[in-house]
Short mmCIF file of C-alpha atoms in Angstrom, two decimals:
data_model
loop_
_atom_site.label_atom_id
_atom_site.label_comp_id
_atom_site.label_asym_id
_atom_site.label_seq_id
_atom_site.Cartn_x
_atom_site.Cartn_y
_atom_site.Cartn_z
CA UNK R 872 -8.23 19.33 -37.95
CA UNK R 873 -4.97 17.72 -36.97
CA UNK R 874 -5.88 17.97 -33.29
CA UNK R 875 -9.30 16.51 -34.02
CA UNK R 876 -7.73 13.54 -35.78
CA UNK R 877 -5.37 12.97 -32.85
CA UNK R 878 -8.32 13.02 -30.46
CA UNK R 879 -10.27 10.64 -32.71
CA UNK R 880 -7.25 8.34 -32.78
CA UNK R 881 -7.09 8.35 -29.00
CA UNK R 882 -10.76 7.39 -28.80
CA UNK R 883 -10.23 4.73 -31.46
CA UNK R 884 -7.43 3.32 -29.30
CA UNK R 885 -9.99 2.99 -26.49
CA UNK R 886 -12.29 0.94 -28.71
CA UNK R 887 -9.58 -1.21 -30.23
CA UNK R 888 -9.42 -3.76 -27.38
CA UNK R 889 -13.18 -4.25 -27.82
CA UNK R 890 -13.16 -4.91 -31.57
CA UNK R 891 -14.64 -8.40 -31.18
CA UNK R 892 -17.67 -7.00 -29.35
CA UNK R 893 -18.10 -4.31 -32.01
CA UNK R 894 -17.87 -6.87 -34.81
CA UNK R 895 -20.53 -8.95 -33.08
CA UNK R 896 -22.78 -5.90 -32.76
CA UNK R 897 -22.30 -5.03 -36.43
CA UNK R 898 -22.86 -8.55 -37.75
CA UNK R 899 -25.50 -9.88 -35.36
CA UNK R 900 -28.45 -7.85 -36.83
CA UNK R 901 -27.98 -9.83 -40.05
CA UNK R 902 -30.08 -12.51 -38.36
CA UNK R 903 -32.85 -9.98 -37.81
CA UNK R 904 -32.74 -9.01 -41.50
CA UNK R 905 -32.95 -12.68 -42.43
CA UNK R 906 -36.00 -13.18 -40.22
CA UNK R 907 -37.76 -9.94 -41.16
CA UNK R 908 -36.80 -10.29 -44.87
CA UNK R 909 -36.49 -6.50 -45.00
CA UNK R 910 -33.31 -4.55 -45.62
CA UNK R 911 -34.54 -1.28 -44.11
CA UNK R 912 -35.83 -3.05 -40.99
CA UNK R 913 -32.49 -4.82 -40.53
CA UNK R 914 -30.47 -1.64 -41.08
CA UNK R 915 -32.69 0.26 -38.66
CA UNK R 916 -32.10 -2.42 -36.02
CA UNK R 917 -28.39 -2.40 -36.80
CA UNK R 918 -28.17 1.35 -36.27
CA UNK R 919 -30.07 1.03 -33.01
CA UNK R 920 -27.55 -1.52 -31.76
CA UNK R 921 -24.64 0.61 -32.91
CA UNK R 922 -26.20 3.71 -31.37
CA UNK R 923 -26.03 2.04 -27.99
CA UNK R 924 -22.26 1.66 -28.38
CA UNK R 925 -21.87 5.47 -28.46
CA UNK R 926 -21.36 5.29 -24.71
CA UNK R 927 -18.42 2.88 -24.97
CA UNK R 928 -15.60 5.44 -25.10
CA UNK R 929 -17.18 7.36 -22.22
CA UNK R 930 -17.56 4.21 -20.15
CA UNK R 931 -14.00 3.04 -20.83
CA UNK R 932 -12.46 6.40 -20.03
CA UNK R 933 -14.59 6.77 -16.90
CA UNK R 934 -13.70 3.28 -15.71
CA UNK R 935 -10.00 4.00 -16.13
CA UNK R 936 -10.05 7.51 -14.67
CA UNK R 937 -8.83 8.86 -17.98
CA UNK R 938 -10.27 12.32 -17.48
CA UNK R 939 -6.95 13.02 -15.75
CA UNK R 940 -5.09 12.01 -18.91
CA UNK R 941 -7.36 14.22 -21.03
CA UNK R 942 -6.72 17.05 -18.59
CA UNK R 943 -2.95 16.70 -18.98
CA UNK R 944 -2.81 16.36 -22.76
CA UNK R 945 -1.77 19.39 -24.81
CA UNK R 946 -5.01 19.59 -26.74
CA UNK R 947 -7.95 21.97 -26.53
CA UNK R 948 -11.07 20.50 -24.97
CA UNK R 949 -13.17 21.33 -28.02
CA UNK R 950 -10.86 19.20 -30.16
CA UNK R 951 -11.42 16.25 -27.86
CA UNK R 952 -15.14 16.70 -28.50
CA UNK R 953 -14.66 17.07 -32.27
CA UNK R 954 -12.53 13.92 -32.27
CA UNK R 955 -15.18 11.91 -30.48
CA UNK R 956 -17.94 13.04 -32.86
CA UNK R 957 -15.69 12.32 -35.83
CA UNK R 958 -14.98 8.80 -34.61
CA UNK R 959 -18.62 8.06 -33.79
CA UNK R 960 -19.81 9.42 -37.13
CA UNK R 961 -17.11 7.46 -38.98
CA UNK R 962 -17.94 4.28 -37.04
CA UNK R 963 -21.60 4.69 -38.00
CA UNK R 964 -20.81 5.19 -41.68
CA UNK R 965 -18.41 2.25 -41.74
CA UNK R 966 -20.89 -0.03 -40.00
CA UNK R 967 -23.63 1.17 -42.32
CA UNK R 968 -21.49 0.35 -45.36
CA UNK R 969 -20.63 -3.12 -44.03
CA UNK R 970 -24.26 -3.78 -43.11
CA UNK R 971 -25.64 -2.75 -46.48
CA UNK R 972 -23.32 -5.25 -48.13
CA UNK R 973 -23.80 -8.13 -45.69
CA UNK R 974 -27.54 -7.70 -45.22
CA UNK R 975 -28.12 -7.47 -48.98
CA UNK R 976 -26.03 -10.60 -49.45
CA UNK R 977 -28.05 -12.45 -46.81
CA UNK R 978 -31.36 -11.42 -48.36
CA UNK R 979 -30.19 -12.47 -51.82
CA UNK R 980 -28.98 -15.79 -50.42
CA UNK R 981 -32.49 -16.28 -49.02
CA UNK R 982 -33.95 -15.69 -52.48
CA UNK R 983 -35.21 -12.15 -51.90
CA UNK R 984 -34.90 -9.45 -54.52
CA UNK R 985 -33.15 -6.32 -53.34
CA UNK R 986 -33.53 -3.25 -55.54
CA UNK R 987 -30.97 -0.45 -55.76
CA UNK R 988 -33.55 2.07 -54.50
CA UNK R 989 -34.11 -0.13 -51.42
CA UNK R 990 -30.40 -0.02 -50.68
CA UNK R 991 -30.37 3.77 -51.14
CA UNK R 992 -33.43 4.26 -48.91
CA UNK R 993 -31.94 1.96 -46.25
CA UNK R 994 -28.65 3.87 -46.36
CA UNK R 995 -30.35 7.24 -45.88
CA UNK R 996 -32.70 5.85 -43.23
CA UNK R 997 -29.81 4.16 -41.42
CA UNK R 998 -27.71 7.31 -41.34
CA UNK R 999 -30.71 9.38 -40.25
CA UNK R 1000 -31.72 7.19 -37.33
CA UNK R 1001 -28.11 6.67 -36.23
CA UNK R 1002 -27.56 10.42 -36.22
CA UNK R 1003 -30.59 10.99 -34.05
CA UNK R 1004 -29.65 8.16 -31.74
CA UNK R 1005 -26.20 9.63 -31.06
CA UNK R 1006 -26.74 13.40 -31.13
CA UNK R 1007 -28.96 13.25 -28.08
CA UNK R 1008 -26.80 10.73 -26.26
CA UNK R 1009 -23.38 12.39 -26.48
CA UNK R 1010 -24.15 15.68 -24.70
CA UNK R 1011 -25.80 13.59 -22.00
CA UNK R 1012 -22.66 11.53 -21.48
CA UNK R 1013 -20.51 14.66 -21.45
CA UNK R 1014 -22.78 16.16 -18.83
CA UNK R 1015 -23.41 13.16 -16.59
CA UNK R 1016 -20.74 10.61 -17.56
CA UNK R 1017 -21.38 7.09 -18.84
CA UNK R 1018 -22.60 5.80 -15.49
CA UNK R 1019 -24.65 8.83 -14.45
CA UNK R 1020 -26.03 9.20 -17.96
CA UNK R 1021 -26.95 5.53 -18.38
CA UNK R 1022 -30.54 6.48 -19.19
CA UNK R 1023 -29.34 8.03 -22.45
CA UNK R 1024 -28.49 4.51 -23.63
CA UNK R 1025 -32.22 3.92 -23.96
CA UNK R 1026 -32.55 6.59 -26.65
CA UNK R 1027 -31.72 4.19 -29.52
CA UNK R 1028 -34.01 1.48 -28.14
CA UNK R 1029 -36.82 3.98 -27.65
CA UNK R 1030 -36.23 5.36 -31.13
CA UNK R 1031 -36.33 1.90 -32.63
CA UNK R 1032 -39.51 0.94 -30.81
CA UNK R 1033 -41.16 4.19 -31.89
CA UNK R 1034 -40.17 3.39 -35.48
CA UNK R 1035 -41.73 -0.06 -35.12
CA UNK R 1036 -44.94 1.35 -33.66
CA UNK R 1037 -45.36 4.41 -35.86
CA UNK R 1038 -44.22 3.10 -39.23
CA UNK R 1039 -47.18 0.74 -39.79
CA UNK R 1040 -49.54 3.63 -39.03
CA UNK R 1041 -48.21 5.73 -41.89
CA UNK R 1042 -50.61 5.77 -44.81
CA UNK R 1043 -48.59 4.72 -47.86
CA UNK R 1044 -51.01 6.63 -50.09
CA UNK R 1045 -50.71 9.88 -48.17
CA UNK R 1046 -50.16 12.77 -50.59
CA UNK R 1047 -47.34 14.18 -48.45
CA UNK R 1048 -45.48 10.88 -48.45
CA UNK R 1049 -46.05 10.42 -52.18
CA UNK R 1050 -44.72 13.92 -52.84
CA UNK R 1051 -41.67 13.36 -50.64
CA UNK R 1052 -40.86 9.93 -52.04
CA UNK R 1053 -41.41 11.25 -55.54
CA UNK R 1054 -38.30 13.40 -55.19
CA UNK R 1055 -35.69 11.00 -53.76
CA UNK R 1056 -32.75 13.33 -54.46
CA UNK R 1057 -34.34 16.18 -52.54
CA UNK R 1058 -35.33 13.81 -49.76
CA UNK R 1059 -31.79 12.47 -49.40
CA UNK R 1060 -30.42 16.04 -49.45
CA UNK R 1061 -32.91 17.17 -46.81
CA UNK R 1062 -32.10 14.19 -44.61
CA UNK R 1063 -28.37 14.81 -44.87
CA UNK R 1064 -28.84 18.52 -44.16
CA UNK R 1065 -30.98 17.65 -41.17
CA UNK R 1066 -28.31 15.24 -39.92
CA UNK R 1067 -25.56 17.84 -40.37
CA UNK R 1068 -27.60 20.40 -38.43
CA UNK R 1069 -28.27 17.86 -35.68
CA UNK R 1070 -24.57 17.03 -35.39
CA UNK R 1071 -23.71 20.75 -35.39
CA UNK R 1072 -26.12 21.60 -32.58
CA UNK R 1073 -25.06 18.53 -30.59
CA UNK R 1074 -21.36 19.46 -30.96
CA UNK R 1075 -21.99 23.04 -29.83
CA UNK R 1076 -23.86 21.79 -26.75
CA UNK R 1077 -21.16 19.22 -25.95
CA UNK R 1078 -18.33 21.74 -26.32
CA UNK R 1079 -20.15 24.10 -23.99
CA UNK R 1080 -20.61 21.33 -21.42
CA UNK R 1081 -16.98 20.21 -21.65
CA UNK R 1082 -15.61 23.76 -21.39
CA UNK R 1083 -17.53 24.31 -18.17
CA UNK R 1084 -16.83 20.87 -16.78
CA UNK R 1085 -14.35 20.43 -13.97
CA UNK R 1086 -12.43 17.23 -13.47
CA UNK B 1442 13.45 31.74 -17.63
CA UNK B 1443 14.62 30.89 -14.11
CA UNK B 1444 11.27 29.77 -12.77
CA UNK B 1445 9.57 26.79 -14.29
CA UNK B 1446 6.38 27.34 -12.35
CA UNK B 1447 4.97 30.55 -10.92
CA UNK B 1448 1.77 30.50 -8.92
CA UNK B 1449 0.43 33.82 -7.67
CA UNK B 1450 -2.60 34.37 -5.45
CA UNK B 1451 -4.36 31.21 -6.57
CA UNK B 1452 -7.83 30.94 -5.04
CA UNK B 1453 -10.81 28.69 -5.39
CA UNK B 1454 -13.90 28.25 -3.26
CA UNK B 1455 -15.98 25.11 -2.84
CA UNK B 1456 -18.85 24.56 -0.44
CA UNK B 1457 -17.06 23.85 2.84
CA UNK B 1458 -13.55 24.44 1.57
CA UNK B 1459 -11.57 27.39 0.33
CA UNK B 1460 -8.15 27.51 -1.24
CA UNK B 1461 -6.84 30.96 -0.39
CA UNK B 1462 -4.14 33.04 -1.99
CA UNK B 1463 -1.61 30.30 -2.79
CA UNK B 1464 1.65 31.70 -4.15
CA UNK B 1465 4.94 29.93 -4.81
CA UNK B 1466 7.63 29.63 -7.45
CA UNK B 1467 9.59 26.59 -8.52
CA UNK B 1468 13.03 27.37 -9.94
CA UNK B 1469 14.48 25.41 -12.83
CA UNK B 1470 16.41 22.27 -11.89
CA UNK B 1471 14.86 21.61 -8.48
CA UNK B 1472 12.34 19.40 -6.76
CA UNK B 1473 9.60 21.06 -4.76
CA UNK B 1474 7.52 19.12 -2.30
CA UNK B 1475 3.90 20.20 -2.08
CA UNK B 1476 2.85 19.02 1.34
CA UNK B 1477 -0.09 19.12 3.64
CA UNK B 1478 -2.53 16.77 5.32
CA UNK B 1479 -5.30 15.08 3.37
CA UNK B 1480 -7.88 17.61 2.23
CA UNK B 1481 -5.56 20.57 2.67
CA UNK B 1482 -5.74 21.61 -0.99
CA UNK B 1483 -2.73 19.96 -2.66
CA UNK B 1484 -4.67 18.20 -5.41
CA UNK B 1485 -6.89 21.25 -5.89
CA UNK B 1486 -3.75 23.33 -6.41
CA UNK B 1487 -2.44 20.85 -8.97
CA UNK B 1488 -5.78 20.72 -10.78
CA UNK B 1489 -5.86 24.51 -10.89
CA UNK B 1490 -2.33 24.50 -12.34
CA UNK B 1491 -3.51 22.03 -14.99
CA UNK B 1492 -6.69 24.06 -15.64
CA UNK B 1493 -8.76 21.02 -14.75
CA UNK B 1494 -10.56 23.24 -12.25
CA UNK B 1495 -11.59 26.84 -12.80
CA UNK B 1496 -9.86 29.31 -10.53
CA UNK B 1497 -11.62 32.15 -8.74
CA UNK B 1498 -8.51 34.28 -8.76
CA UNK B 1499 -4.77 34.28 -9.25
CA UNK B 1500 -2.35 33.47 -11.97
CA UNK B 1501 -0.33 30.41 -13.02
CA UNK B 1502 2.62 30.51 -15.37
CA UNK B 1503 4.31 27.36 -16.65
CA UNK B 1504 7.68 28.18 -18.24
CA UNK B 1505 6.37 31.72 -18.59
CA UNK B 1506 3.21 30.58 -20.37
CA UNK B 1507 -0.21 31.31 -18.94
CA UNK B 1508 -1.88 28.03 -18.02
CA UNK B 1509 -5.22 29.09 -19.54
CA UNK B 1510 -4.46 31.49 -22.40
CA UNK B 1511 -1.55 29.35 -23.60
CA UNK B 1512 -2.79 26.03 -22.24
CA UNK B 1513 -1.73 23.84 -25.15
CA UNK B 1514 1.84 25.18 -25.31
CA UNK B 1515 2.17 25.01 -21.53
CA UNK B 1516 0.91 21.43 -21.35
CA UNK B 1517 3.30 20.35 -24.09
CA UNK B 1518 6.10 21.19 -21.66
CA UNK B 1519 4.77 19.38 -18.64
CA UNK B 1520 3.94 15.86 -17.61
CA UNK B 1521 1.68 14.67 -14.85
CA UNK B 1522 1.79 11.49 -12.82
CA UNK B 1523 -1.12 10.80 -10.52
CA UNK B 1524 -1.44 8.40 -7.62
CA UNK B 1525 -3.08 5.81 -9.84
CA UNK B 1526 -2.92 4.78 -13.47
CA UNK B 1527 -4.76 6.98 -15.99
CA UNK B 1528 -4.23 4.86 -19.09
CA UNK B 1529 -6.76 2.39 -20.43
CA UNK B 1530 -6.14 -0.86 -18.56
CA UNK B 1531 -6.80 -2.91 -21.67
CA UNK B 1532 -3.90 -1.24 -23.50
CA UNK B 1533 -0.46 -2.74 -23.63
CA UNK B 1534 2.51 -0.46 -22.95
CA UNK B 1535 3.11 -0.28 -26.71
CA UNK B 1536 -0.54 0.61 -27.40
CA UNK B 1537 -0.31 3.31 -24.75
CA UNK B 1538 2.53 4.88 -26.67
CA UNK B 1539 0.55 4.68 -29.92
CA UNK B 1540 -2.43 6.39 -28.28
CA UNK B 1541 -0.66 9.33 -26.63
CA UNK B 1542 2.51 9.91 -28.66
CA UNK B 1543 0.65 11.77 -31.41
CA UNK B 1544 -0.11 14.64 -29.05
CA UNK B 1545 3.57 15.45 -28.51
CA UNK B 1546 5.76 16.82 -31.30
CA UNK B 1547 8.94 15.91 -29.44
CA UNK B 1548 7.96 12.31 -28.75
CA UNK B 1549 10.99 10.02 -29.05
CA UNK B 1550 9.96 6.40 -29.65
CA UNK B 1551 13.49 5.09 -29.13
CA UNK B 1552 13.68 6.85 -25.81
CA UNK B 1553 10.31 5.42 -24.79
CA UNK B 1554 11.46 1.88 -25.53
CA UNK B 1555 14.78 2.47 -23.76
CA UNK B 1556 12.84 3.63 -20.72
CA UNK B 1557 10.56 0.59 -20.85
CA UNK B 1558 13.66 -1.57 -20.89
CA UNK B 1559 15.25 0.38 -18.04
CA UNK B 1560 12.07 0.14 -15.98
CA UNK B 1561 11.72 -3.56 -16.93
CA UNK B 1562 8.27 -3.07 -18.47
CA UNK B 1563 7.28 -5.59 -21.12
CA UNK B 1564 5.83 -3.58 -24.06
CA UNK B 1565 3.37 -6.40 -24.79
CA UNK B 1566 2.05 -6.52 -21.23
CA UNK B 1567 -1.34 -5.00 -20.54
CA UNK B 1568 -1.52 -2.04 -18.19
CA UNK B 1569 -3.91 -3.93 -15.89
CA UNK B 1570 -1.31 -6.68 -15.48
CA UNK B 1571 1.37 -4.23 -14.32
CA UNK B 1572 1.88 -3.67 -10.61
CA UNK B 1573 1.05 -0.27 -9.20
CA UNK B 1574 4.73 0.66 -9.17
CA UNK B 1575 5.12 -0.46 -12.78
CA UNK B 1576 2.05 1.53 -13.83
CA UNK B 1577 3.62 4.58 -12.29
CA UNK B 1578 6.85 3.87 -14.15
CA UNK B 1579 4.87 3.61 -17.39
CA UNK B 1580 3.43 7.07 -16.74
CA UNK B 1581 6.98 8.28 -16.06
CA UNK B 1582 8.28 6.63 -19.25
CA UNK B 1583 5.65 8.54 -21.23
CA UNK B 1584 6.53 11.76 -19.39
CA UNK B 1585 10.25 11.40 -20.13
CA UNK B 1586 9.71 10.43 -23.79
CA UNK B 1587 8.78 13.92 -24.93
CA UNK B 1588 11.25 15.82 -22.77
CA UNK B 1589 8.74 17.42 -20.41
CA UNK B 1590 10.47 20.26 -18.58
CA UNK B 1591 8.17 20.14 -15.59
CA UNK B 1592 6.99 16.96 -13.95
CA UNK B 1593 4.02 17.22 -11.63
CA UNK B 1594 3.42 14.27 -9.35
CA UNK B 1595 0.25 14.05 -7.30
CA UNK B 1596 0.70 11.63 -4.40
CA UNK B 1597 2.74 9.22 -6.54
CA UNK B 1598 4.13 7.27 -3.62
CA UNK B 1599 0.88 6.52 -1.83
CA UNK B 1600 0.30 2.79 -2.15
CA UNK B 1601 3.86 2.03 -3.25
CA UNK B 1602 6.11 -0.28 -1.32
CA UNK B 1603 9.38 1.16 0.09
CA UNK B 1604 11.46 -0.32 -2.76
CA UNK B 1605 9.29 1.29 -5.45
CA UNK B 1606 9.30 4.58 -3.54
CA UNK B 1607 13.06 4.50 -3.36
CA UNK B 1608 13.26 3.76 -7.09
CA UNK B 1609 10.97 6.68 -7.85
CA UNK B 1610 13.12 9.07 -5.85
CA UNK B 1611 16.22 7.83 -7.66
CA UNK B 1612 14.49 8.36 -11.02
CA UNK B 1613 13.47 11.89 -10.01
CA UNK B 1614 16.99 12.74 -8.87
CA UNK B 1615 18.27 11.60 -12.27
CA UNK B 1616 15.58 13.60 -14.04
CA UNK B 1617 16.62 16.94 -12.57
CA UNK B 1618 20.34 16.23 -12.81
CA UNK B 1619 20.92 18.33 -15.94
CA UNK B 1620 19.46 21.39 -14.26
CA UNK B 1621 16.87 21.81 -17.02
CA UNK B 1622 14.04 19.81 -15.51
CA UNK B 1623 11.99 20.40 -12.40
CA UNK B 1624 9.55 18.45 -10.28
CA UNK B 1625 6.52 19.48 -8.25
CA UNK B 1626 5.90 16.56 -5.93
CA UNK B 1627 2.69 16.51 -3.93
CA UNK B 1628 2.69 14.05 -1.08
CA UNK B 1629 1.63 13.47 2.46
CA UNK B 1630 4.40 10.89 2.90
CA UNK B 1631 6.86 13.53 3.89
CA UNK B 1632 9.69 11.09 4.48
CA UNK B 1633 10.15 11.02 0.70
CA UNK B 1634 10.79 14.74 0.69
CA UNK B 1635 13.46 14.60 3.39
CA UNK B 1636 15.56 12.84 0.79
CA UNK B 1637 14.50 14.34 -2.51
CA UNK B 1638 13.09 17.85 -2.15
CA UNK B 1639 15.00 21.12 -2.41
CA UNK B 1640 11.98 23.31 -1.76
CA UNK B 1641 8.83 22.90 0.26
CA UNK B 1642 5.41 24.44 -0.19
CA UNK B 1643 3.16 23.61 2.70
CA UNK B 1644 -0.56 24.12 2.40
CA UNK B 1645 -2.71 23.72 5.47
CA UNK B 1646 -6.51 24.00 5.48
CA UNK B 1647 -6.44 25.74 2.10
CA UNK B 1648 -3.93 28.39 3.09
CA UNK B 1649 -0.24 28.71 2.35
CA UNK B 1650 1.69 27.98 5.52
CA UNK B 1651 5.21 28.06 4.13
CA UNK B 1652 7.07 28.17 0.85
CA UNK B 1653 10.83 28.17 0.55
CA UNK B 1654 13.91 26.01 0.96
CA UNK B 1655 13.51 22.66 2.68
CA UNK B 1656 16.37 23.27 5.10
CA UNK B 1657 14.96 26.68 6.00
CA UNK B 1658 11.57 25.02 6.60
CA UNK B 1659 12.99 22.31 8.85
CA UNK B 1660 15.21 24.82 10.65
CA UNK B 1661 12.26 27.07 11.38
CA UNK B 1662 10.83 24.68 13.92
CA UNK B 1663 11.88 22.67 16.94
CA UNK B 1664 10.15 19.97 18.92
CA UNK B 1665 10.10 20.80 22.61
CA UNK B 1666 9.29 18.50 25.51
CA UNK B 1667 8.91 19.58 29.08
CA UNK B 1668 7.26 19.01 32.42
CA UNK B 1669 3.66 19.91 33.19
CA UNK B 1670 4.72 22.68 35.59
CA UNK B 1671 6.50 24.54 32.76
CA UNK B 1672 3.36 25.46 30.90
CA UNK B 1673 2.42 29.06 31.50
CA UNK B 1674 -0.22 30.85 29.45
CA UNK B 1675 2.50 32.90 27.77
CA UNK B 1676 4.43 29.79 26.80
CA UNK B 1677 1.28 27.99 25.69
CA UNK B 1678 0.56 30.84 23.31
CA UNK B 1679 3.86 30.23 21.54
CA UNK B 1680 3.53 26.47 21.27
CA UNK B 1681 2.04 24.85 18.19
CA UNK B 1682 -0.02 21.65 18.35
CA UNK B 1683 0.50 21.25 22.08
CA UNK B 1684 0.08 17.70 23.36
CA UNK B 1685 -0.22 17.35 27.09
CA UNK B 1686 0.01 14.20 29.14
CA UNK B 1687 0.31 13.49 32.87
CA UNK B 1688 4.11 13.62 32.83
CA UNK B 1689 4.52 16.70 30.70
CA UNK B 1690 3.96 18.11 27.25
CA UNK B 1691 5.25 17.96 23.72
CA UNK B 1692 4.84 20.68 21.11
CA UNK B 1693 6.27 22.34 18.08
CA UNK B 1694 7.72 25.79 18.42
CA UNK B 1695 9.10 28.24 15.92
CA UNK B 1696 12.87 28.46 16.34
CA UNK B 1697 12.65 32.24 16.60
CA UNK B 1698 10.04 31.94 19.35
CA UNK B 1699 12.22 29.47 21.20
CA UNK B 1700 15.14 31.87 21.07
CA UNK B 1701 12.89 34.70 22.22
CA UNK B 1702 11.75 32.59 25.15
CA UNK B 1703 15.33 31.82 26.03
CA UNK B 1704 16.40 35.46 25.91
CA UNK B 1705 13.62 36.51 28.16
CA UNK B 1706 13.54 33.44 30.34
CA UNK B 1707 17.04 32.08 31.01
CA UNK B 1708 19.68 29.79 29.67
CA UNK B 1709 18.82 26.60 27.86
CA UNK B 1710 20.40 23.52 26.51
CA UNK B 1711 19.44 22.01 23.17
CA UNK B 1712 19.70 18.29 22.90
CA UNK B 1713 20.09 17.13 19.36
CA UNK B 1714 19.30 13.51 19.80
CA UNK B 1715 19.72 10.83 17.18
CA UNK B 1716 16.91 11.24 14.63
CA UNK B 1717 17.30 9.52 11.31
CA UNK B 1718 20.71 10.40 9.93
CA UNK B 1719 21.24 13.44 12.11
CA UNK B 1720 24.32 13.51 14.33
CA UNK B 1721 23.79 13.11 17.99
CA UNK B 1722 25.19 16.02 19.94
CA UNK B 1723 24.43 18.35 22.78
CA UNK B 1724 24.94 22.04 22.18
CA UNK B 1725 25.05 24.71 24.85
CA UNK B 1726 23.86 28.23 24.13
CA UNK B 1727 25.72 30.58 26.50
CA UNK B 1728 24.53 33.56 24.50
CA UNK B 1729 21.01 32.89 25.74
CA UNK B 1730 21.86 33.27 29.41
CA UNK B 1731 18.91 35.17 30.75
CA UNK B 1732 19.01 38.77 31.79
CA UNK B 1733 16.85 37.98 34.78
CA UNK B 1734 19.53 35.73 36.21
CA UNK B 1735 17.05 33.06 37.25
CA UNK B 1736 16.27 29.71 35.77
CA UNK B 1737 13.63 29.58 32.98
CA UNK B 1738 11.29 26.65 32.38
CA UNK B 1739 12.95 26.44 28.98
CA UNK B 1740 16.11 25.24 30.74
CA UNK B 1741 14.60 21.91 31.54
CA UNK B 1742 13.08 21.31 28.14
CA UNK B 1743 14.33 18.79 25.65
CA UNK B 1744 14.67 20.59 22.32
CA UNK B 1745 15.03 18.56 19.18
CA UNK B 1746 15.12 19.34 15.47
CA UNK B 1747 11.74 18.68 13.86
CA UNK B 1748 11.19 16.47 10.86
CA UNK B 1749 8.90 17.59 8.03
CA UNK B 1750 6.44 14.97 9.21
CA UNK B 1751 6.37 16.38 12.72
CA UNK B 1752 5.95 19.93 11.47
CA UNK B 1753 2.96 18.87 9.38
CA UNK B 1754 1.44 16.83 12.20
CA UNK B 1755 1.79 19.53 14.85
CA UNK B 1756 0.75 22.45 12.67
CA UNK B 1757 -2.30 20.56 11.43
CA UNK B 1758 -3.63 20.08 14.93
CA UNK B 1759 -6.41 22.28 16.21
CA UNK B 1760 -6.94 22.98 19.94
CA UNK B 1761 -9.87 20.56 19.80
CA UNK B 1762 -7.53 17.77 18.73
CA UNK B 1763 -5.78 18.17 22.05
CA UNK B 1764 -8.95 18.05 24.01
CA UNK B 1765 -8.60 21.70 24.97
#
């Protein structure tokens, strides 16, 4: 764990000079929430934007030729991978927390009523979509690099567009949906389990790629 | 542990290039120059040592630790400086320390700041605003801050001005002074090694050409110059990297081959002309007076000590390079 934290700290140090950009990305979707007057829509957009930033650490390290530094550090390659996933997951959760507060505040300032269940649903939805935006991207960046794997940056945008297209087509009176939404605890548990499994599989794939990768 | 680095039978194949059976040892307290022309396999060897590339065969031990099975422990004892900066350019020198220090248990912050002061690096200055020489010094400051026993430098002087190169060599000499630290110094600017290296490992076209003491390496070869009429097939066979021109030829020859030619051919004179800091003198070799009692072509040759640079240049040449 200690090694993982060190690796996460190194990746955090890469992002630190770009904190203004990250703040802008986290706060800018507030405008979207204000226009759409929907917390879940705003959070979904927010997570899409943040999902795109998953490539940042790869791009920065690639630009600076830092694979040579990683190769010289006394740390196992798998811990470098764990550290990156830890940082990306933590960044997502932090941004989600900030967004839930700011977006709710904006909606309330605009005279909208925001229920606790809406916040809970938005939190679960936000974490779910963010997870699926990053778990497919990261192995791609490990395999092809940030430049070679640029197409993986479109995963969050594609995911968001699919959400926009498919969501209105869902029948709100569908018995399946009613049954699922009728048990919010089980739904949240299933979503979290699904996210954990997705992270697990993605980490295993990334570790395998990194172990076989030559610098 | 007398050897800091032991490389045995290291091999790796790529499409169009093969690193074959590289073996050498670097004793504690010395600087070894890893030399060879561009593309000869120096960086590949270093990457194999660092386990950044997968080897096809062989073994690497760093302070007695296997570089793969005990990678973490081995890497904690070594530092690497490449030809260009490998830190994030947006970091300041102080942020660089914050980012990498956590990986080293022996990291000494006071020492790091002393080194920054000694190297005249402003801790608040961004890496991208440092000159190339300063960036290299920052990498060295990091390397020296956790007491790395082995310093591996991959072409560190390429792109540096003569003043920075001289500074680097002074720093390296100071680093090994206590006899506990060692340096593996890959370069194709062999002039740096004339001054700093104790040992030489020369890789040419992926194969080990020589490994051993620098003086032994330099002593093993001579530069010979002679007239066009001196070149017989037998002599040609002993010459390395032969360059012919209308007024004669120039080539490298193994010292032992030169002596053999003298013994079988006749007496010879060796002119040690002024080359760098070498003394100018002419030495006669009466012991080599030929048994045949007639003059050998070798008699008329100018024989000079070879520099590392010349050895690399001549041995890297193929017959095609000479138009033969």
